[in-house]
mmCIF file of C-alpha atoms and ligand atoms in Angstrom:
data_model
loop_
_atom_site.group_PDB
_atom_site.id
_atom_site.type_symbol
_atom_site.label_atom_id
_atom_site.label_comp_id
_atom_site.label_asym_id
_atom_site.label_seq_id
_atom_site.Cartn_x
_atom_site.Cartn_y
_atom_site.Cartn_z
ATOM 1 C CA UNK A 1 -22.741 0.214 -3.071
ATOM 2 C CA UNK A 2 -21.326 -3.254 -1.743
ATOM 3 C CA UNK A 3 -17.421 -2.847 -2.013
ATOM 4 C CA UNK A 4 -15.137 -6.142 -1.372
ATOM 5 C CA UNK A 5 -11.985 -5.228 -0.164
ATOM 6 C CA UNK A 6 -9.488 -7.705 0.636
ATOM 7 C CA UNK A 7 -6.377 -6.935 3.090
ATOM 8 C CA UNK A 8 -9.210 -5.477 5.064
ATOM 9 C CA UNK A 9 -7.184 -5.870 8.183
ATOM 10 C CA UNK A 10 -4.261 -4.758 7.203
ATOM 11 C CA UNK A 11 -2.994 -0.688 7.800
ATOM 12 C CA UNK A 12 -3.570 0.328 4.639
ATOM 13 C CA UNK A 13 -7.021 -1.839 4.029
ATOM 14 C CA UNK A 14 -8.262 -1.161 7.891
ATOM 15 C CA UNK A 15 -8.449 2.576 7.051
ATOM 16 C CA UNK A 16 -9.920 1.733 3.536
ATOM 17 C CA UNK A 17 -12.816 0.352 5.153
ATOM 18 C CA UNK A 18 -13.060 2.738 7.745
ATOM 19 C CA UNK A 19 -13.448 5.794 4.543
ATOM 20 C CA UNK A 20 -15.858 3.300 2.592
ATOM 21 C CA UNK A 21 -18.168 2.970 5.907
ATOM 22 C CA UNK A 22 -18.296 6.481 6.316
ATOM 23 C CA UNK A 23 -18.876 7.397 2.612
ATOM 24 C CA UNK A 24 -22.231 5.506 3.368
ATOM 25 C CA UNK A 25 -21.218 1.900 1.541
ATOM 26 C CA UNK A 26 -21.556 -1.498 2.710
ATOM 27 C CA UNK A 27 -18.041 -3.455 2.872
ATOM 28 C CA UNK A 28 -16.943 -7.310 3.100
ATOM 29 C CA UNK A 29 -13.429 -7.701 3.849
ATOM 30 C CA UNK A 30 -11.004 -10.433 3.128
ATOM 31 C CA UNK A 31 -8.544 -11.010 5.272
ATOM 32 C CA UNK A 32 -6.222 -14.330 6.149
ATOM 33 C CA UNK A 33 -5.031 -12.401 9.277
ATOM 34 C CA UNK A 34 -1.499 -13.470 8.803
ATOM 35 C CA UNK A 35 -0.149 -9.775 9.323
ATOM 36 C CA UNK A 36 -3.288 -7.400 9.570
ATOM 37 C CA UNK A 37 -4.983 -7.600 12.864
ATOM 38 C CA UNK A 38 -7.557 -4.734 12.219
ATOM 39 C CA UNK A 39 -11.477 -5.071 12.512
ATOM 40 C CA UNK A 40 -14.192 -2.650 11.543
ATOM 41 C CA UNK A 41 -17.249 -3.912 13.538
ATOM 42 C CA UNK A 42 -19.205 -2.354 10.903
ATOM 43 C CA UNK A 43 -18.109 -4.724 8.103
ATOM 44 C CA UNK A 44 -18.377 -8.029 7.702
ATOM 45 C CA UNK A 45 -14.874 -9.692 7.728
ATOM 46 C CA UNK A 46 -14.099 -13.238 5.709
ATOM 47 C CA UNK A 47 -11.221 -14.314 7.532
ATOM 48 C CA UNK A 48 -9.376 -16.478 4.453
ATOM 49 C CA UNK A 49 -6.827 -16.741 1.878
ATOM 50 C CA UNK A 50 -7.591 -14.685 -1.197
ATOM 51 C CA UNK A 51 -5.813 -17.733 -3.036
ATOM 52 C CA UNK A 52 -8.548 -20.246 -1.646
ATOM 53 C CA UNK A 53 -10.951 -21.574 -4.792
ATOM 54 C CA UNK A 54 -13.399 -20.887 -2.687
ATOM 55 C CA UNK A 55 -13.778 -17.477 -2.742
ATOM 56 C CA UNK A 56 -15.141 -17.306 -5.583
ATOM 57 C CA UNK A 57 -18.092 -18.918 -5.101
ATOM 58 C CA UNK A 58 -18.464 -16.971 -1.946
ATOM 59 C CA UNK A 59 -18.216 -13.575 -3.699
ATOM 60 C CA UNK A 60 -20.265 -14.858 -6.692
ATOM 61 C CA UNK A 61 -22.827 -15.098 -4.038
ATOM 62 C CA UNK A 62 -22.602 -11.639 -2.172
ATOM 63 C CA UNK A 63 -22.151 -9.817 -5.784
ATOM 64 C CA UNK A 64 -20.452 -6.670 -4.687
ATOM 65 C CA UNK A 65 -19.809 -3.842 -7.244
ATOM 66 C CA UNK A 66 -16.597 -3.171 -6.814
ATOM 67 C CA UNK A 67 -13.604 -5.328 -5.456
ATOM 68 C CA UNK A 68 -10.445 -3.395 -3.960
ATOM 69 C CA UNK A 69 -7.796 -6.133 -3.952
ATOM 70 C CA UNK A 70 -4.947 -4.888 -1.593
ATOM 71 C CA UNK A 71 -4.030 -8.429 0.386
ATOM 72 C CA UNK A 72 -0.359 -9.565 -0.409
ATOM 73 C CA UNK A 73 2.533 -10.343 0.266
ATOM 74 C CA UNK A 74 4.202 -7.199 0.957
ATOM 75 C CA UNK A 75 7.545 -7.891 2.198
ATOM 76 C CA UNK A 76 10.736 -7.184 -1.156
ATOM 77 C CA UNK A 77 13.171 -8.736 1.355
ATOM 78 C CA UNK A 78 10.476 -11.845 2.261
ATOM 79 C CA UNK A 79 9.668 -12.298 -1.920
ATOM 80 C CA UNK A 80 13.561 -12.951 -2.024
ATOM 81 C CA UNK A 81 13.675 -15.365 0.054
ATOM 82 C CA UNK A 82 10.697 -17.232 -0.377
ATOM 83 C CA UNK A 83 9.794 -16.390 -4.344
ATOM 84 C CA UNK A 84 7.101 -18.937 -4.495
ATOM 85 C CA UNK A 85 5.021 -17.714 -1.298
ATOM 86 C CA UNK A 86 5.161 -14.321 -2.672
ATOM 87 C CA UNK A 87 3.879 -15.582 -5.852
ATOM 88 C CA UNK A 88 1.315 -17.713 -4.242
ATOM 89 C CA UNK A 89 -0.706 -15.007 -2.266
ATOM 90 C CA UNK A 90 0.037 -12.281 -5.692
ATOM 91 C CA UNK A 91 0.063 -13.469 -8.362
ATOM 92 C CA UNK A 92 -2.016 -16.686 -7.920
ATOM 93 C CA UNK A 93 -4.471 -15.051 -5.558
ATOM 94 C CA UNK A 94 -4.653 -12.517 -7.664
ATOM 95 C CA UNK A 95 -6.279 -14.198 -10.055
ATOM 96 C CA UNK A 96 -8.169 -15.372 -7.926
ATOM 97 C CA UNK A 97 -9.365 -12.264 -7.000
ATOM 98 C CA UNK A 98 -10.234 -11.436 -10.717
ATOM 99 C CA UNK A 99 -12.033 -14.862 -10.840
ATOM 100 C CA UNK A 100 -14.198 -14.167 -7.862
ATOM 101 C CA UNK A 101 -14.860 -10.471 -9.378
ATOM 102 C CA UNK A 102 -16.072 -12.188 -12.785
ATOM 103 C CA UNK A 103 -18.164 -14.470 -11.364
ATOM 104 C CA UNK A 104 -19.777 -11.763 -9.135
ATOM 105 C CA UNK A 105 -20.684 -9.710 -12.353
ATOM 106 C CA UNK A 106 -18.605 -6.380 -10.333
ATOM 107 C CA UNK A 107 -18.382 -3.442 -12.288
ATOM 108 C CA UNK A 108 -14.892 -2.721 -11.495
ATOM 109 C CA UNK A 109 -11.606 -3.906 -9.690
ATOM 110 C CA UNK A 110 -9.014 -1.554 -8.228
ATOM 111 C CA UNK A 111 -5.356 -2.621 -8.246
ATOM 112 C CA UNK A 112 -2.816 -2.258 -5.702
ATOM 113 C CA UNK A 113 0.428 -1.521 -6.951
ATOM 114 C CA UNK A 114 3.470 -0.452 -5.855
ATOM 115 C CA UNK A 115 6.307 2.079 -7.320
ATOM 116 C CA UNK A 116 8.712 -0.869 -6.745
ATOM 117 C CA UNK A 117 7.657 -2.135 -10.270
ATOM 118 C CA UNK A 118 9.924 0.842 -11.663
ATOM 119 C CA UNK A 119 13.603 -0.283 -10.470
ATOM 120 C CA UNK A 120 16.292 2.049 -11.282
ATOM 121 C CA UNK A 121 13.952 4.791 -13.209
ATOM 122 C CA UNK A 122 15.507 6.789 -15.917
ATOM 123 C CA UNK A 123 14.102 10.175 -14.234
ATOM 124 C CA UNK A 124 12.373 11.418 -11.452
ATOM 125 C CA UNK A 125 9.555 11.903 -10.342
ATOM 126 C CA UNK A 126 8.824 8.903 -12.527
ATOM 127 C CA UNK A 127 5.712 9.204 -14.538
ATOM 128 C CA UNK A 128 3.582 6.199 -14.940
ATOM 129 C CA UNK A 129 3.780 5.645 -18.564
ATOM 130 C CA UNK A 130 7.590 4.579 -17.393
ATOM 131 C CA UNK A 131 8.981 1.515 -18.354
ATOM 132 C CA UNK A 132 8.592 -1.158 -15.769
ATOM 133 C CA UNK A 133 11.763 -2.485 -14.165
ATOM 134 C CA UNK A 134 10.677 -5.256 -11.436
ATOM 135 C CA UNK A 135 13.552 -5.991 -9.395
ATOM 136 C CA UNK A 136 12.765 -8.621 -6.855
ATOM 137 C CA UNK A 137 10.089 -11.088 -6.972
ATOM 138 C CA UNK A 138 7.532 -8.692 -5.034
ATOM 139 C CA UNK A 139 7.867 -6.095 -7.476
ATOM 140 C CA UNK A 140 6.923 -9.119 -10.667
ATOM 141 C CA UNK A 141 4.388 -9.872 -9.129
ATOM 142 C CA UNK A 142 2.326 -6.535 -8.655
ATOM 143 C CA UNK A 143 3.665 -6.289 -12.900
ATOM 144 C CA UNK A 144 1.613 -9.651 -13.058
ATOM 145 C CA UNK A 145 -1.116 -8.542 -10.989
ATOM 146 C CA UNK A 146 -1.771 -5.333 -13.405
ATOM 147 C CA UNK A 147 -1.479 -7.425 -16.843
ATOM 148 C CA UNK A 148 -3.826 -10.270 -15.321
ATOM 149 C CA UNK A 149 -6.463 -7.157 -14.347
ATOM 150 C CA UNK A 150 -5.789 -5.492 -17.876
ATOM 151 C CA UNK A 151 -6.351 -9.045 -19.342
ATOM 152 C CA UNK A 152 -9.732 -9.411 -17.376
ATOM 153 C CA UNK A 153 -10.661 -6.529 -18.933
ATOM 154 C CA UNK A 154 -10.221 -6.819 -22.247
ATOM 155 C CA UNK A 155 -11.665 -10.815 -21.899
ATOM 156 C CA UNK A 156 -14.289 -10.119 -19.735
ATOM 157 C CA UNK A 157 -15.186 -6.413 -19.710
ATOM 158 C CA UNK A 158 -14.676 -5.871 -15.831
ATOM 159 C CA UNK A 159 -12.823 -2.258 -15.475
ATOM 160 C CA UNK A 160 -9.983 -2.282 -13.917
ATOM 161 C CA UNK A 161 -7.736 0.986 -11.997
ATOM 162 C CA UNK A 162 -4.523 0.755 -11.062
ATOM 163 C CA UNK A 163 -3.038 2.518 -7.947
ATOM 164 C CA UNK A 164 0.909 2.398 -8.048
ATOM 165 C CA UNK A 165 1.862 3.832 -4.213
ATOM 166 C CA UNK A 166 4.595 5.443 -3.404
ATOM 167 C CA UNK A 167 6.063 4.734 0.396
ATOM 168 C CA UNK A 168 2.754 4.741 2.275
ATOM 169 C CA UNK A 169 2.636 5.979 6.032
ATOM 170 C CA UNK A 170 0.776 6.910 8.807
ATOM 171 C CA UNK A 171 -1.245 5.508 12.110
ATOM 172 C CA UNK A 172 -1.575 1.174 12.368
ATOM 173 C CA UNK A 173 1.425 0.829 10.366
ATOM 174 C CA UNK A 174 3.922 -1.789 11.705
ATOM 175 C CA UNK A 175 7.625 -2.178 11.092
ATOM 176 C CA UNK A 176 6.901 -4.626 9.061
ATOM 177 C CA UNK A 177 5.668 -3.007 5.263
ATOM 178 C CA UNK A 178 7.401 -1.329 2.889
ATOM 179 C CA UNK A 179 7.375 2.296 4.431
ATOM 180 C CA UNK A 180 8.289 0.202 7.847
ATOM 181 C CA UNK A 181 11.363 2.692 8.109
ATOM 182 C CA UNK A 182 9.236 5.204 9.557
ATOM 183 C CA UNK A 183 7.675 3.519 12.115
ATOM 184 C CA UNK A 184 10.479 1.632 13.168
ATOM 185 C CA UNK A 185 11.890 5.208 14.122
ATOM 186 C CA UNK A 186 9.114 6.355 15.829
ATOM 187 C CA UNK A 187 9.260 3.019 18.069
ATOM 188 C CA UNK A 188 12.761 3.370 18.936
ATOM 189 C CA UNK A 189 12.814 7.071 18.985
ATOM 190 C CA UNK A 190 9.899 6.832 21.736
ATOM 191 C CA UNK A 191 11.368 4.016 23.399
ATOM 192 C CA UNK A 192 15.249 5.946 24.201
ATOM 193 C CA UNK A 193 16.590 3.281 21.715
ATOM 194 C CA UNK A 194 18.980 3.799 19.088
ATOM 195 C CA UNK A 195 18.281 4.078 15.709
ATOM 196 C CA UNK A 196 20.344 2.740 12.287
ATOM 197 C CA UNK A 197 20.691 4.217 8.713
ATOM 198 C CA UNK A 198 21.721 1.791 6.420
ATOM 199 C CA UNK A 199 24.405 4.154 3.542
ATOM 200 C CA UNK A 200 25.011 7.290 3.932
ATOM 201 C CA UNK A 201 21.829 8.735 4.436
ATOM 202 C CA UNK A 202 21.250 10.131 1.458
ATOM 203 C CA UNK A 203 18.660 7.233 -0.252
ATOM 204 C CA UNK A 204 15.174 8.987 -0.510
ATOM 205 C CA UNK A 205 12.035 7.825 -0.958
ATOM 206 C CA UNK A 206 8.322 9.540 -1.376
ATOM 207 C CA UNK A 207 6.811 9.468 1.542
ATOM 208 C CA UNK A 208 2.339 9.406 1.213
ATOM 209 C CA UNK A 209 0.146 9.310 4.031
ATOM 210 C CA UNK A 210 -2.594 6.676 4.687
ATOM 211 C CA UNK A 211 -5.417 9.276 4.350
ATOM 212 C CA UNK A 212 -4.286 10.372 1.514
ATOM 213 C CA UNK A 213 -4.126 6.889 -0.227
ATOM 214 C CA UNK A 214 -7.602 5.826 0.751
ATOM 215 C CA UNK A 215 -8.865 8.799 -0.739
ATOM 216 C CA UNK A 216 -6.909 7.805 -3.760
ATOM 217 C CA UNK A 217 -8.973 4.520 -3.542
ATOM 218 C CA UNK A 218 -12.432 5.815 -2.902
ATOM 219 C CA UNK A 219 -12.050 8.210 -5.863
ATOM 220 C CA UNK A 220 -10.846 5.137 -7.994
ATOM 221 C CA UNK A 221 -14.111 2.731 -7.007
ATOM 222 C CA UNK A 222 -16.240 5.502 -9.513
ATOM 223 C CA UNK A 223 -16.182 5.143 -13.281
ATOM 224 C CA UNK A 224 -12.748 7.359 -13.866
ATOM 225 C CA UNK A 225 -9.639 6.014 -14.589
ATOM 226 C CA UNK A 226 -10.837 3.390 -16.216
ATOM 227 C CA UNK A 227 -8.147 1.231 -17.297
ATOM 228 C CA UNK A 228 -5.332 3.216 -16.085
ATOM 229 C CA UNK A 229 -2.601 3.328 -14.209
ATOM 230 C CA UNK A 230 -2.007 6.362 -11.313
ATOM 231 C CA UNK A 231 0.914 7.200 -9.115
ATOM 232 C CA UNK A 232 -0.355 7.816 -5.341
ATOM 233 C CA UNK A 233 2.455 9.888 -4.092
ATOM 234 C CA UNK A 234 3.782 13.362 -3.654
ATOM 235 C CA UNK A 235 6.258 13.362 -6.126
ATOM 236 C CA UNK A 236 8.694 14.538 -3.491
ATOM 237 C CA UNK A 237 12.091 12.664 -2.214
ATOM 238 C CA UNK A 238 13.248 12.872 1.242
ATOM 239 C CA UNK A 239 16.393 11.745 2.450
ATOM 240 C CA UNK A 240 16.910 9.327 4.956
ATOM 241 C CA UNK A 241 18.640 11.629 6.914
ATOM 242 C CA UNK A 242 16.072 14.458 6.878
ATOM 243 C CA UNK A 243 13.607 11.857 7.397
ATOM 244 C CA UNK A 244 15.163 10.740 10.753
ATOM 245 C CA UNK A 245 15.460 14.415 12.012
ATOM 246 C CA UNK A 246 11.632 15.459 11.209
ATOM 247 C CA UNK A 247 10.916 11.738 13.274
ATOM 248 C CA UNK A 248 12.966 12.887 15.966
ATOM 249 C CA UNK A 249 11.482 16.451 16.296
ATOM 250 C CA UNK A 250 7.719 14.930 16.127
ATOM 251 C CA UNK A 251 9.227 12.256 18.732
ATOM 252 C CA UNK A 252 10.984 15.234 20.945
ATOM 253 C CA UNK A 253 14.124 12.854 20.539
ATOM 254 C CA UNK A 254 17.653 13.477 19.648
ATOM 255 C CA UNK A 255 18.412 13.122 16.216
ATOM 256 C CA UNK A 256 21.546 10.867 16.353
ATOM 257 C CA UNK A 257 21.483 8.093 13.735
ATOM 258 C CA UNK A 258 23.985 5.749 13.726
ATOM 259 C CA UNK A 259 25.130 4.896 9.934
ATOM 260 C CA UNK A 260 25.529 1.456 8.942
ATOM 261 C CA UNK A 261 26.712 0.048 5.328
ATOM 262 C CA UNK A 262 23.779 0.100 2.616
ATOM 263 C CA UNK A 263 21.688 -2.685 2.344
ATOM 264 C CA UNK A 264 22.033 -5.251 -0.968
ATOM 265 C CA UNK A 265 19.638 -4.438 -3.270
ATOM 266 C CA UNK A 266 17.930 -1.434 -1.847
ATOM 267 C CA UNK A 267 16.546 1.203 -4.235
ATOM 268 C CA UNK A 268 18.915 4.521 -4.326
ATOM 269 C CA UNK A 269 16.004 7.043 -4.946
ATOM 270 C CA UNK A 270 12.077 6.922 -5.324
ATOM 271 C CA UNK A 271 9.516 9.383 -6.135
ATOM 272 C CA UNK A 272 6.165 9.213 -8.050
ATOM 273 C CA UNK A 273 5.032 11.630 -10.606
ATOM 274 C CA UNK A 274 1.211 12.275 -9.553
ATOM 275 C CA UNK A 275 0.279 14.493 -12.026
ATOM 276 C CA UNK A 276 -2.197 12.268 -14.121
ATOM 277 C CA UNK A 277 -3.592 11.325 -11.577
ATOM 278 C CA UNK A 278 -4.615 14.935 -10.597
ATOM 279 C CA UNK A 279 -6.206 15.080 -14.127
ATOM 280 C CA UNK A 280 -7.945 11.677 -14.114
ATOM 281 C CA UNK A 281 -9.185 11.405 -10.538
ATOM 282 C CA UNK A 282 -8.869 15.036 -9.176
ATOM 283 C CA UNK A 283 -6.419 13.499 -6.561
ATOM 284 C CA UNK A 284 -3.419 15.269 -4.481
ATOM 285 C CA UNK A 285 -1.844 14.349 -1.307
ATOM 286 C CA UNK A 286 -2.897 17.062 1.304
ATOM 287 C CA UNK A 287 -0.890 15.880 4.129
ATOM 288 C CA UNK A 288 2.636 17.458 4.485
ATOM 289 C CA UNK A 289 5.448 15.260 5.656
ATOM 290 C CA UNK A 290 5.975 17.122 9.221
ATOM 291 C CA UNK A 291 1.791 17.238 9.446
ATOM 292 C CA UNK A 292 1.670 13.484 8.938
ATOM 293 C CA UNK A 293 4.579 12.321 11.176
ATOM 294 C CA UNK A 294 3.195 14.793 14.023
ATOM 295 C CA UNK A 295 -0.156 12.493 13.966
ATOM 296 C CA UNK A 296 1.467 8.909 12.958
ATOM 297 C CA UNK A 297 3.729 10.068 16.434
ATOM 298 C CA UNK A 298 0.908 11.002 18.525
ATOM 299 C CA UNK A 299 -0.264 7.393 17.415
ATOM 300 C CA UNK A 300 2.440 5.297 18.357
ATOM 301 C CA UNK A 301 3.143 7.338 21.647
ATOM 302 C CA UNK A 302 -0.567 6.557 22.513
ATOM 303 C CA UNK A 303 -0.171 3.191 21.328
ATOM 304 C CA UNK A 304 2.806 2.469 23.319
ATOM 305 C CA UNK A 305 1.477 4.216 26.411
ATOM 306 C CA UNK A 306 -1.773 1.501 26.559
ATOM 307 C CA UNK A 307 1.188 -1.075 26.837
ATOM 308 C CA UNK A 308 -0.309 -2.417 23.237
ATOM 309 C CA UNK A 309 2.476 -4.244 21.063
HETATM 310 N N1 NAD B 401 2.657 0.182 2.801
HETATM 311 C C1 NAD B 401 3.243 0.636 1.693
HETATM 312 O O1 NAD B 401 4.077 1.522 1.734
HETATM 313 C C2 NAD B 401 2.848 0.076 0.348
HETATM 314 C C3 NAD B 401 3.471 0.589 -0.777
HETATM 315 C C4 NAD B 401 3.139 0.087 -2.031
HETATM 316 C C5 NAD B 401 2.163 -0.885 -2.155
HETATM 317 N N2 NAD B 401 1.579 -1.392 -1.032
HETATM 318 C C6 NAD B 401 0.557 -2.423 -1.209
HETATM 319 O O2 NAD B 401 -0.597 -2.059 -0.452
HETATM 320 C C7 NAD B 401 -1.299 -3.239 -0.059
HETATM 321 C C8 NAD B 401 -1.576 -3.197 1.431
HETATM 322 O O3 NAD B 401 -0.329 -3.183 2.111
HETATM 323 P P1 NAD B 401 -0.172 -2.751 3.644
HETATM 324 O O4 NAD B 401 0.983 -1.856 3.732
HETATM 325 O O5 NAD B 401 -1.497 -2.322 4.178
HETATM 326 O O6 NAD B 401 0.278 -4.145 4.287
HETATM 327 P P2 NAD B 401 -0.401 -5.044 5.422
HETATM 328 O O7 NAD B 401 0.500 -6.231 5.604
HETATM 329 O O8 NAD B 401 -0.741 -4.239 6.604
HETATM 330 O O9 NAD B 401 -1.747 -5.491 4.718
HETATM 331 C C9 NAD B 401 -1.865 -6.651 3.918
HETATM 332 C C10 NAD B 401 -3.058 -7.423 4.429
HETATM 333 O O10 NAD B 401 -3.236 -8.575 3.590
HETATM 334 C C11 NAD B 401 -3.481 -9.701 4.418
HETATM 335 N N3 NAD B 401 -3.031 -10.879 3.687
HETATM 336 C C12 NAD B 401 -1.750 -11.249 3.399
HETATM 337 N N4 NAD B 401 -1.762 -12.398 2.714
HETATM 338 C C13 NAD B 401 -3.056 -12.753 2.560
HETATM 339 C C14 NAD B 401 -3.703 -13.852 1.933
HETATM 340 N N5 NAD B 401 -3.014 -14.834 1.321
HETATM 341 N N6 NAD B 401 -5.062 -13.900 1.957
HETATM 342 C C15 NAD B 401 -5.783 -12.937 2.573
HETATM 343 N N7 NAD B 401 -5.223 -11.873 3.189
HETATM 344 C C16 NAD B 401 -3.866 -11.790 3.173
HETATM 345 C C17 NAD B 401 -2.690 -9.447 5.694
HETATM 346 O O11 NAD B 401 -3.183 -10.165 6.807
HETATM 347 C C18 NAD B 401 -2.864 -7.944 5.857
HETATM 348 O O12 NAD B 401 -4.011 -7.650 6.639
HETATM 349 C C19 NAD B 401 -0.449 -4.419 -0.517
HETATM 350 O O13 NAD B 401 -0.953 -4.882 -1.748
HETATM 351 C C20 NAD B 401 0.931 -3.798 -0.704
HETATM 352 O O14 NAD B 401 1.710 -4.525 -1.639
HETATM 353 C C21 NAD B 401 1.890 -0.940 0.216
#
């Protein structure tokens, strides 16, 4: 099938295409290039603003089946301190993307989310029938982005699956996302240079590889989980601390944070129930933790050793 995916070039969207290629499918990617940098030759790559009222015309044209919409802002810190960008590119191109998908008569749109739209949970592993708690501008946006694809829906008829990720690693990522802590360790780890935790160490998060989340999406471009919403993570926290020493030992580096105060408004603890989405998409993270840091290492020492940035 044809399969629009925007972010194309970005880490997680690069490997997206690269597991929708291989499953035998035919991909256009969208792409503005203003952080991804990633190219399948195989697909053919739009490079423009998901929030341009062009697109849609453009899509209505190359009718693709299914649209994966994963181009954003992605930055909580940048949707601070620039609220209206961040809703610009998500919310507003998101509906945009939904507009393009109508007029393209797809079958089905798949959601990125991200587990930032829960806050401060009430439990964890938090399940995703939890209340949603946005607490910065990125995270009201991806609740906007959901309720707009619901909407479209229920007005239109165009399915809709959400995937709410947990702290997505692994090979192409760059300091910059929202799992950046990892590879900024790697970097410096590999480099001699020292490395900060902000607190005491002791925030976790649930760390998912990239592999693992693409074959979340693939699975969600079919006809289940229609509607839904699904938590792409391992339902496991790890601390900052541990996470530093299992980046060190991949990175056969001394593991000698130094601890600096917490950070305003960062998270205490994250981890995504992914049970439902066992039972609705016969999905599970396969990669361990020390598994996937070994190869997002071997990655960035390769990486580093071709002199690329
Ligand atoms: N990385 C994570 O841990 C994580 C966690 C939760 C959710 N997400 C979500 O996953 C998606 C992909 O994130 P990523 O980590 O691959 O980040 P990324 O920055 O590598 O990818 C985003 C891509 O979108 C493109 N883009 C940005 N603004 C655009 C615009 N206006 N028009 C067209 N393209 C635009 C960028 O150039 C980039 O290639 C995002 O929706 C993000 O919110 C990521």
């Amino acid at each position: 099938m044809l399969v629009l995916v925007t972010g194309a070039a970005g880490f997680i969207g690069s490997h997206l295409v690269d597991r929708l290629l291989a499953d035998g499918h035919e991909v256009v990617g969208v792409d503005d290039l203003s952080s991804g940098s990633t190219s399948n030759p195989g697909m053919d790559l739009w490079e423009m603003d998901v929030a341009d009222p062009a697109l849609t015309g453009r899509v209505a044209a190359r009718r693709p089946e299914v649209v994966c919409h994963l181009a954003a802002q992605v930055s909580v810190r940048a949707s601070v301190a620039d609220p209206l960008r961040d809703a610009r590119v998500n919310v507003v191109g998101t509906a945009n993307v939904l507009e393009a998908a109508r007029a393209a008569g797809a079958r089905k749109v798949v959601f990125t989310s991200s587990c930032a739209v829960y806050g401060v949970p009430d439990a964890l592993p938090v399940s995703p029938g939890a209340e949603l708690r946005p607490a910065s501008p990125y995270a009201a946006s991806k609740v906007s982005g959901e309720i707009y694809a619901r909407m479209y829906r229920d007005l239109h008829g165009i399915d809709f699956t959400t995937l709410t990720l947990a702290n997505v690693y692994g090979p192409r990522q760059t300091p910059e996302g929202e799992a950046g802590v990892i590879s900024i360790f790697t970097d410096a780890l590999l480099a001699g240079r020292p490395t900060r935790i902000f607190g005491d160490g002791g925030q976790t998060r649930d760390y998912v590889h990239v592999l693992d989340v693409v074959d979340a999406f693939a699975r969600a471009t079919g006809d289940q989980g229609g509607g839904g919403r699904f938590n792409v993570g391992t339902g496991l926290q790890t601390t900052d601390r541990k996470l530093h020493s299992l980046v060190a030992d991949a990175a056969g580096a001394p593991d000698e944070p130094e601890f600096v105060p917490p950070r305003l408004g960062d998270l205490p603890a994250m981890a995504v129930d992914p049970r439902l989405t066992r039972e609705a998409l016969g999905w599970m993270a396969k990669f361990g933790l020390r598994e996937g840091l070994a190869d997002t290492v071997a990655w960035a020492r390769e990486r580093s050793t071709a002199g690329r940035p």
